[in-house]
Amino acid sequence: MGQFHRTTALAAALPLALVLLLAGCASTADSDGYYTVKRGDTLYSIGRDFDQSPANLRTWNRLRNPDDLEVGQRILVRPPVGVVARTGAGQTPRPASSPSASGSGARKPVPSRPAAKPAAKPQDDDAPAGAEAKVDWSWPTAGKSAPSADSYKKGIDIIGGEGQPVVAAAAGKVTYAGHGIRGYGNMVIIKHTPQLLSVYAHNKTILVKEGQTVTRGQQIATMGNSDTNKVKLYFEIRRNGKPINVMAALPAR
């Protein structure tokens, strides 16, 4: 019975471990207002954690290319002295105070009612927007695909042969290449935009290194069965750390 509980706890912990890897750990700044970049961080995720807009962070740190963050790099996440931060993610501008009416017959000003916010439109995983629409996706390998057999995984399994080429589904930068999370085997993660990542798991061998820029269709690994009982590729696409509908992004075949 004890073994059952340990196995159940491990399965429940795996998705959390992957989310922490993709989205970064809880973020804190030092006394000078600087944050040290960790593996998997993006300008968007750092801004979200510190309630700043990516535009603020880019300006304060004079970043020419916001995609070129390096692990260990110090990023200023608080406004420099004398600078007022522009409204960013999670920030709400303060309403200007209403001028008081003068004169004995003046009516007491009525506080203006804040404008009703439009109902938040639910995120449509099938409809990429902005920079996402420009990502040119391709299949990462050949083979029959199906939803992952593992209940805690939200991507697809592509069945193939051992040693079969696995390629980058879109151009991007390798942010992880290794065997650090149990249940995913030899895994590669590629960042395509500040919001989009793709995951390639259970590989036999990994042919790229962290920090390497890859092109669409470039081989990054060979198919295998590391940490699984069948030769396959587990493939997933994540937006802001959350899995999206892979089949809606990939071209029909």
PDB file of C-alpha atoms in Angstrom, residues 147-154 157 183 202 227-228 232 234:
ATOM      1  CA  PRO A 147      -2.929  11.803 -27.224  1.00  0.00           C
ATOM      2  CA  SER A 148      -0.318  10.851 -24.652  1.00  0.00           C
ATOM      3  CA  ALA A 149      -1.008   7.619 -22.812  1.00  0.00           C
ATOM      4  CA  ASP A 150       0.191   9.285 -19.593  1.00  0.00           C
ATOM      5  CA  SER A 151      -2.739  11.059 -17.929  1.00  0.00           C
ATOM      6  CA  TYR A 152      -0.539  13.834 -16.489  1.00  0.00           C
ATOM      7  CA  LYS A 153       0.823  14.789 -19.926  1.00  0.00           C
ATOM      8  CA  LYS A 154      -1.170  17.031 -22.259  1.00  0.00           C
ATOM      9  CA  ASP A 157       2.840  10.560 -28.513  1.00  0.00           C
ATOM     10  CA  GLY A 183       9.219  10.450 -16.510  1.00  0.00           C
ATOM     11  CA  HIS A 202      11.893  10.149 -24.433  1.00  0.00           C
ATOM     12  CA  ASP A 227      11.881   6.672 -19.198  1.00  0.00           C
ATOM     13  CA  THR A 228       9.065   4.906 -21.054  1.00  0.00           C
ATOM     14  CA  LYS A 232       8.097   7.094 -29.232  1.00  0.00           C
ATOM     15  CA  TYR A 234       6.357  12.798 -26.657  1.00  0.00           C
TER      16      TYR A 234
END
